[in-house]
Amino acid sequence: MKNINERIEKIIEHSQLSNSEFADAIEVPRSSISHIISGRNKPSLDFLVKIKNEFPTFTWDWMIYGEGEMQKSETDKIENIEKVETKKGEIEKPKAATLPDLFSLIDDENFGATESEDKVLKPIVPDYPTAGQSLKKSILDDSQRLDIEEKFETNKTIENQAVKVKRIVLFYDNGKFETFEP
């Protein structure tokens, strides 16, 4: 079988399920099965993973490349019996050569104790002005100076120029206005 679509059709036949039952078993839309079998679409990796999770006896090499045996050997099937079924899929039971879990490495008697009190970090407090009012006063002084400087600059420009009134416009609150020209 050179075509992956033909191999998926072979898996469906081997599972002895109808196309719709197979689609329900691997939790894919029913139309995707007919599209793959007809050759319209190719299966995605997610589709293949769902097949493998539902039917773990089929080998990856055969499913993807068409190489090797279609199903695992008898020794592989015995290992599958040791698996624990869960809602999401299958999880293998831990073997004897696994790593110890995180909590077995903790000494219960000294849990939470520190090596020495000298290593405790003290909070660093920056040297900011302690009196809030002195900071506010300096900000006020700066803003007052700017205001005063602006007043002096506008007065200087008016004194240096001979200013003539060109037009006076009065706007009323009812939307009307009047213009006066000297």
PDB file of C-alpha atoms in Angstrom:
ATOM      1  CA  MET A   1       0.000   0.000   0.000  1.00  0.00           C
ATOM      2  CA  LYS A   2       1.734   3.085  -1.240  1.00  0.00           C
ATOM      3  CA  ASN A   3      -0.965   5.591  -0.346  1.00  0.00           C
ATOM      4  CA  ILE A   4      -1.597   6.733   3.241  1.00  0.00           C
ATOM      5  CA  ASN A   5      -5.292   7.062   2.442  1.00  0.00           C
ATOM      6  CA  GLU A   6      -5.417   3.349   1.560  1.00  0.00           C
ATOM      7  CA  ARG A   7      -3.700   2.483   4.847  1.00  0.00           C
ATOM      8  CA  ILE A   8      -6.314   4.446   6.783  1.00  0.00           C
ATOM      9  CA  GLU A   9      -9.037   2.574   4.895  1.00  0.00           C
ATOM     10  CA  LYS A  10      -7.286  -0.685   5.883  1.00  0.00           C
ATOM     11  CA  ILE A  11      -7.286   0.427   9.561  1.00  0.00           C
ATOM     12  CA  ILE A  12     -11.035   1.109   9.356  1.00  0.00           C
ATOM     13  CA  GLU A  13     -11.649  -2.336   7.862  1.00  0.00           C
ATOM     14  CA  HIS A  14      -9.446  -3.993  10.483  1.00  0.00           C
ATOM     15  CA  SER A  15     -11.277  -2.199  13.326  1.00  0.00           C
ATOM     16  CA  GLN A  16     -14.566  -3.653  12.014  1.00  0.00           C
ATOM     17  CA  LEU A  17     -16.307  -0.284  12.366  1.00  0.00           C
ATOM     18  CA  SER A  18     -18.328   1.665   9.851  1.00  0.00           C
ATOM     19  CA  ASN A  19     -16.875   4.950   8.600  1.00  0.00           C
ATOM     20  CA  SER A  20     -19.170   6.986  10.847  1.00  0.00           C
ATOM     21  CA  GLU A  21     -18.435   4.791  13.902  1.00  0.00           C
ATOM     22  CA  PHE A  22     -14.705   5.123  13.217  1.00  0.00           C
ATOM     23  CA  ALA A  23     -15.037   8.920  12.939  1.00  0.00           C
ATOM     24  CA  ASP A  24     -16.911   9.014  16.242  1.00  0.00           C
ATOM     25  CA  ALA A  25     -14.289   6.781  17.871  1.00  0.00           C
ATOM     26  CA  ILE A  26     -11.390   9.068  16.939  1.00  0.00           C
ATOM     27  CA  GLU A  27     -13.497  12.210  17.458  1.00  0.00           C
ATOM     28  CA  VAL A  28     -13.289  13.728  13.977  1.00  0.00           C
ATOM     29  CA  PRO A  29     -16.069  14.925  11.663  1.00  0.00           C
ATOM     30  CA  ARG A  30     -17.636  12.084   9.694  1.00  0.00           C
ATOM     31  CA  SER A  31     -17.095  13.914   6.423  1.00  0.00           C
ATOM     32  CA  SER A  32     -13.328  13.931   6.949  1.00  0.00           C
ATOM     33  CA  ILE A  33     -13.278  10.112   6.799  1.00  0.00           C
ATOM     34  CA  SER A  34     -15.059  10.046   3.438  1.00  0.00           C
ATOM     35  CA  HIS A  35     -12.814  12.821   2.089  1.00  0.00           C
ATOM     36  CA  ILE A  36      -9.669  10.917   3.097  1.00  0.00           C
ATOM     37  CA  ILE A  37     -10.863   7.555   1.764  1.00  0.00           C
ATOM     38  CA  SER A  38     -11.912   9.105  -1.566  1.00  0.00           C
ATOM     39  CA  GLY A  39      -8.491  10.750  -1.900  1.00  0.00           C
ATOM     40  CA  ARG A  40      -9.815  14.303  -1.852  1.00  0.00           C
ATOM     41  CA  ASN A  41      -7.856  15.152   1.314  1.00  0.00           C
ATOM     42  CA  LYS A  42      -4.766  13.766   2.961  1.00  0.00           C
ATOM     43  CA  PRO A  43      -4.852  13.106   6.711  1.00  0.00           C
ATOM     44  CA  SER A  44      -3.272  15.678   8.987  1.00  0.00           C
ATOM     45  CA  LEU A  45      -0.840  14.841  11.767  1.00  0.00           C
ATOM     46  CA  ASP A  46      -3.585  15.510  14.301  1.00  0.00           C
ATOM     47  CA  PHE A  47      -5.819  13.009  12.489  1.00  0.00           C
ATOM     48  CA  LEU A  48      -3.076  10.351  12.582  1.00  0.00           C
ATOM     49  CA  VAL A  49      -2.397  10.999  16.277  1.00  0.00           C
ATOM     50  CA  LYS A  50      -6.088  10.516  17.047  1.00  0.00           C
ATOM     51  CA  ILE A  51      -6.041   7.178  15.217  1.00  0.00           C
ATOM     52  CA  LYS A  52      -2.892   6.116  17.075  1.00  0.00           C
ATOM     53  CA  ASN A  53      -4.374   7.114  20.463  1.00  0.00           C
ATOM     54  CA  GLU A  54      -7.569   5.148  19.819  1.00  0.00           C
ATOM     55  CA  PHE A  55      -5.888   2.161  18.154  1.00  0.00           C
ATOM     56  CA  PRO A  56      -2.398   1.866  19.712  1.00  0.00           C
ATOM     57  CA  THR A  57      -1.678  -1.566  18.189  1.00  0.00           C
ATOM     58  CA  PHE A  58      -0.978  -0.047  14.755  1.00  0.00           C
ATOM     59  CA  THR A  59       2.655   0.960  14.195  1.00  0.00           C
ATOM     60  CA  TRP A  60       3.679   4.481  13.235  1.00  0.00           C
ATOM     61  CA  ASP A  61       6.032   3.289  10.500  1.00  0.00           C
ATOM     62  CA  TRP A  62       3.261   1.380   8.773  1.00  0.00           C
ATOM     63  CA  MET A  63       0.701   4.180   9.186  1.00  0.00           C
ATOM     64  CA  ILE A  64       2.948   6.935   7.848  1.00  0.00           C
ATOM     65  CA  TYR A  65       5.410   5.234   5.480  1.00  0.00           C
ATOM     66  CA  GLY A  66       3.768   1.891   4.748  1.00  0.00           C
ATOM     67  CA  GLU A  67       6.879   0.084   6.025  1.00  0.00           C
ATOM     68  CA  GLY A  68       7.099  -2.755   8.514  1.00  0.00           C
ATOM     69  CA  GLU A  69       4.271  -4.635  10.129  1.00  0.00           C
ATOM     70  CA  MET A  70       0.780  -3.227  10.341  1.00  0.00           C
ATOM     71  CA  GLN A  71       0.367  -4.105  14.024  1.00  0.00           C
ATOM     72  CA  LYS A  72       2.772  -4.420  16.920  1.00  0.00           C
ATOM     73  CA  SER A  73       4.242  -7.791  17.799  1.00  0.00           C
ATOM     74  CA  GLU A  74       2.990  -9.916  20.726  1.00  0.00           C
ATOM     75  CA  THR A  75       5.624  -8.500  23.142  1.00  0.00           C
ATOM     76  CA  ASP A  76       4.471  -4.977  22.355  1.00  0.00           C
ATOM     77  CA  LYS A  77       0.849  -6.015  22.955  1.00  0.00           C
ATOM     78  CA  ILE A  78       1.790  -7.338  26.421  1.00  0.00           C
ATOM     79  CA  GLU A  79       3.291  -3.939  27.290  1.00  0.00           C
ATOM     80  CA  ASN A  80       0.033  -2.292  26.202  1.00  0.00           C
ATOM     81  CA  ILE A  81      -1.868  -4.367  28.767  1.00  0.00           C
ATOM     82  CA  GLU A  82       0.135  -2.606  31.527  1.00  0.00           C
ATOM     83  CA  LYS A  83      -1.218   0.780  30.464  1.00  0.00           C
ATOM     84  CA  VAL A  84      -3.886   2.557  32.490  1.00  0.00           C
ATOM     85  CA  GLU A  85      -6.814   3.997  30.570  1.00  0.00           C
ATOM     86  CA  THR A  86      -7.781   7.615  31.230  1.00  0.00           C
ATOM     87  CA  LYS A  87     -10.241  10.006  29.633  1.00  0.00           C
ATOM     88  CA  LYS A  88      -7.638  11.696  27.415  1.00  0.00           C
ATOM     89  CA  GLY A  89      -5.747   8.609  26.278  1.00  0.00           C
ATOM     90  CA  GLU A  90      -3.347   6.120  27.765  1.00  0.00           C
ATOM     91  CA  ILE A  91      -0.592   6.685  30.287  1.00  0.00           C
ATOM     92  CA  GLU A  92       2.063   4.105  31.019  1.00  0.00           C
ATOM     93  CA  LYS A  93       2.569   2.977  34.593  1.00  0.00           C
ATOM     94  CA  PRO A  94       5.894   4.173  36.003  1.00  0.00           C
ATOM     95  CA  LYS A  95       8.669   1.638  35.578  1.00  0.00           C
ATOM     96  CA  ALA A  96      11.192   0.749  38.316  1.00  0.00           C
ATOM     97  CA  ALA A  97      13.972   2.775  36.654  1.00  0.00           C
ATOM     98  CA  THR A  98      12.100   6.083  36.752  1.00  0.00           C
ATOM     99  CA  LEU A  99      13.409   9.184  38.479  1.00  0.00           C
ATOM    100  CA  PRO A 100      12.289   9.883  42.058  1.00  0.00           C
ATOM    101  CA  ASP A 101       9.532  12.413  42.361  1.00  0.00           C
ATOM    102  CA  LEU A 102      10.244  15.939  43.497  1.00  0.00           C
ATOM    103  CA  PHE A 103       8.847  15.578  47.004  1.00  0.00           C
ATOM    104  CA  SER A 104      10.811  12.447  47.898  1.00  0.00           C
ATOM    105  CA  LEU A 105      14.014  14.503  47.639  1.00  0.00           C
ATOM    106  CA  ILE A 106      12.941  16.918  50.399  1.00  0.00           C
ATOM    107  CA  ASP A 107      14.063  16.286  53.969  1.00  0.00           C
ATOM    108  CA  ASP A 108      10.828  16.590  55.982  1.00  0.00           C
ATOM    109  CA  GLU A 109      12.568  17.522  59.254  1.00  0.00           C
ATOM    110  CA  ASN A 110      14.367  20.579  57.874  1.00  0.00           C
ATOM    111  CA  PHE A 111      11.711  21.672  55.398  1.00  0.00           C
ATOM    112  CA  GLY A 112      11.413  25.460  55.359  1.00  0.00           C
ATOM    113  CA  ALA A 113      14.483  26.085  57.527  1.00  0.00           C
ATOM    114  CA  THR A 114      17.196  28.380  56.213  1.00  0.00           C
ATOM    115  CA  GLU A 115      20.920  27.688  56.423  1.00  0.00           C
ATOM    116  CA  SER A 116      21.696  30.861  58.347  1.00  0.00           C
ATOM    117  CA  GLU A 117      19.997  34.068  59.273  1.00  0.00           C
ATOM    118  CA  ASP A 118      22.912  36.074  57.808  1.00  0.00           C
ATOM    119  CA  LYS A 119      21.812  35.270  54.280  1.00  0.00           C
ATOM    120  CA  VAL A 120      18.381  36.825  54.774  1.00  0.00           C
ATOM    121  CA  LEU A 121      18.090  39.809  52.491  1.00  0.00           C
ATOM    122  CA  LYS A 122      17.113  43.083  54.082  1.00  0.00           C
ATOM    123  CA  PRO A 123      14.953  45.440  52.061  1.00  0.00           C
ATOM    124  CA  ILE A 124      16.876  48.296  50.493  1.00  0.00           C
ATOM    125  CA  VAL A 125      15.236  51.649  51.135  1.00  0.00           C
ATOM    126  CA  PRO A 126      16.228  54.401  48.694  1.00  0.00           C
ATOM    127  CA  ASP A 127      17.311  57.795  50.038  1.00  0.00           C
ATOM    128  CA  TYR A 128      14.359  59.935  49.007  1.00  0.00           C
ATOM    129  CA  PRO A 129      13.351  63.128  50.799  1.00  0.00           C
ATOM    130  CA  THR A 130      11.534  62.125  53.946  1.00  0.00           C
ATOM    131  CA  ALA A 131       9.423  65.235  54.239  1.00  0.00           C
ATOM    132  CA  GLY A 132       6.720  65.196  51.590  1.00  0.00           C
ATOM    133  CA  GLN A 133       6.032  68.880  52.053  1.00  0.00           C
ATOM    134  CA  SER A 134       9.570  69.952  51.173  1.00  0.00           C
ATOM    135  CA  LEU A 135       9.259  68.091  47.879  1.00  0.00           C
ATOM    136  CA  LYS A 136       5.873  69.698  47.164  1.00  0.00           C
ATOM    137  CA  LYS A 137       7.233  73.131  48.054  1.00  0.00           C
ATOM    138  CA  SER A 138      10.145  72.824  45.644  1.00  0.00           C
ATOM    139  CA  ILE A 139       7.754  71.785  42.869  1.00  0.00           C
ATOM    140  CA  LEU A 140       5.505  74.756  43.638  1.00  0.00           C
ATOM    141  CA  ASP A 141       8.441  77.136  43.654  1.00  0.00           C
ATOM    142  CA  ASP A 142       9.559  75.910  40.243  1.00  0.00           C
ATOM    143  CA  SER A 143       6.089  76.264  38.721  1.00  0.00           C
ATOM    144  CA  GLN A 144       5.624  79.727  40.240  1.00  0.00           C
ATOM    145  CA  ARG A 145       8.937  80.846  38.786  1.00  0.00           C
ATOM    146  CA  LEU A 146       7.884  79.716  35.321  1.00  0.00           C
ATOM    147  CA  ASP A 147       4.562  81.542  35.628  1.00  0.00           C
ATOM    148  CA  ILE A 148       6.261  84.762  36.717  1.00  0.00           C
ATOM    149  CA  GLU A 149       8.875  84.530  33.940  1.00  0.00           C
ATOM    150  CA  GLU A 150       6.141  84.100  31.316  1.00  0.00           C
ATOM    151  CA  LYS A 151       4.332  87.218  32.571  1.00  0.00           C
ATOM    152  CA  PHE A 152       7.497  89.291  32.330  1.00  0.00           C
ATOM    153  CA  GLU A 153       8.237  88.099  28.802  1.00  0.00           C
ATOM    154  CA  THR A 154       4.753  89.015  27.539  1.00  0.00           C
ATOM    155  CA  ASN A 155       4.972  92.451  29.125  1.00  0.00           C
ATOM    156  CA  LYS A 156       8.346  93.080  27.474  1.00  0.00           C
ATOM    157  CA  THR A 157       7.029  92.271  24.010  1.00  0.00           C
ATOM    158  CA  ILE A 158       4.044  94.592  24.444  1.00  0.00           C
ATOM    159  CA  GLU A 159       6.212  97.479  25.669  1.00  0.00           C
ATOM    160  CA  ASN A 160       8.665  97.167  22.780  1.00  0.00           C
ATOM    161  CA  GLN A 161       5.992  97.260  20.054  1.00  0.00           C
ATOM    162  CA  ALA A 162       3.533  99.929  19.108  1.00  0.00           C
ATOM    163  CA  VAL A 163       0.305  97.971  19.084  1.00  0.00           C
ATOM    164  CA  LYS A 164      -2.816  99.093  17.232  1.00  0.00           C
ATOM    165  CA  VAL A 165      -6.229  97.495  17.553  1.00  0.00           C
ATOM    166  CA  LYS A 166      -7.368  96.146  14.207  1.00  0.00           C
ATOM    167  CA  ARG A 167     -10.731  94.608  15.084  1.00  0.00           C
ATOM    168  CA  ILE A 168     -12.844  93.763  18.138  1.00  0.00           C
ATOM    169  CA  VAL A 169     -15.231  90.819  17.921  1.00  0.00           C
ATOM    170  CA  LEU A 170     -17.912  90.177  20.557  1.00  0.00           C
ATOM    171  CA  PHE A 171     -19.530  86.756  20.723  1.00  0.00           C
ATOM    172  CA  TYR A 172     -22.918  86.380  22.402  1.00  0.00           C
ATOM    173  CA  ASP A 173     -24.296  83.243  24.055  1.00  0.00           C
ATOM    174  CA  ASN A 174     -27.208  83.045  21.589  1.00  0.00           C
ATOM    175  CA  GLY A 175     -24.745  82.436  18.730  1.00  0.00           C
ATOM    176  CA  LYS A 176     -24.632  85.989  17.348  1.00  0.00           C
ATOM    177  CA  PHE A 177     -21.590  88.237  17.199  1.00  0.00           C
ATOM    178  CA  GLU A 178     -20.643  91.851  16.489  1.00  0.00           C
ATOM    179  CA  THR A 179     -17.489  93.221  14.907  1.00  0.00           C
ATOM    180  CA  PHE A 180     -16.063  96.662  15.636  1.00  0.00           C
ATOM    181  CA  GLU A 181     -13.262  98.213  13.599  1.00  0.00           C
ATOM    182  CA  PRO A 182     -11.633 101.503  14.688  1.00  0.00           C
TER     183      PRO A 182
END
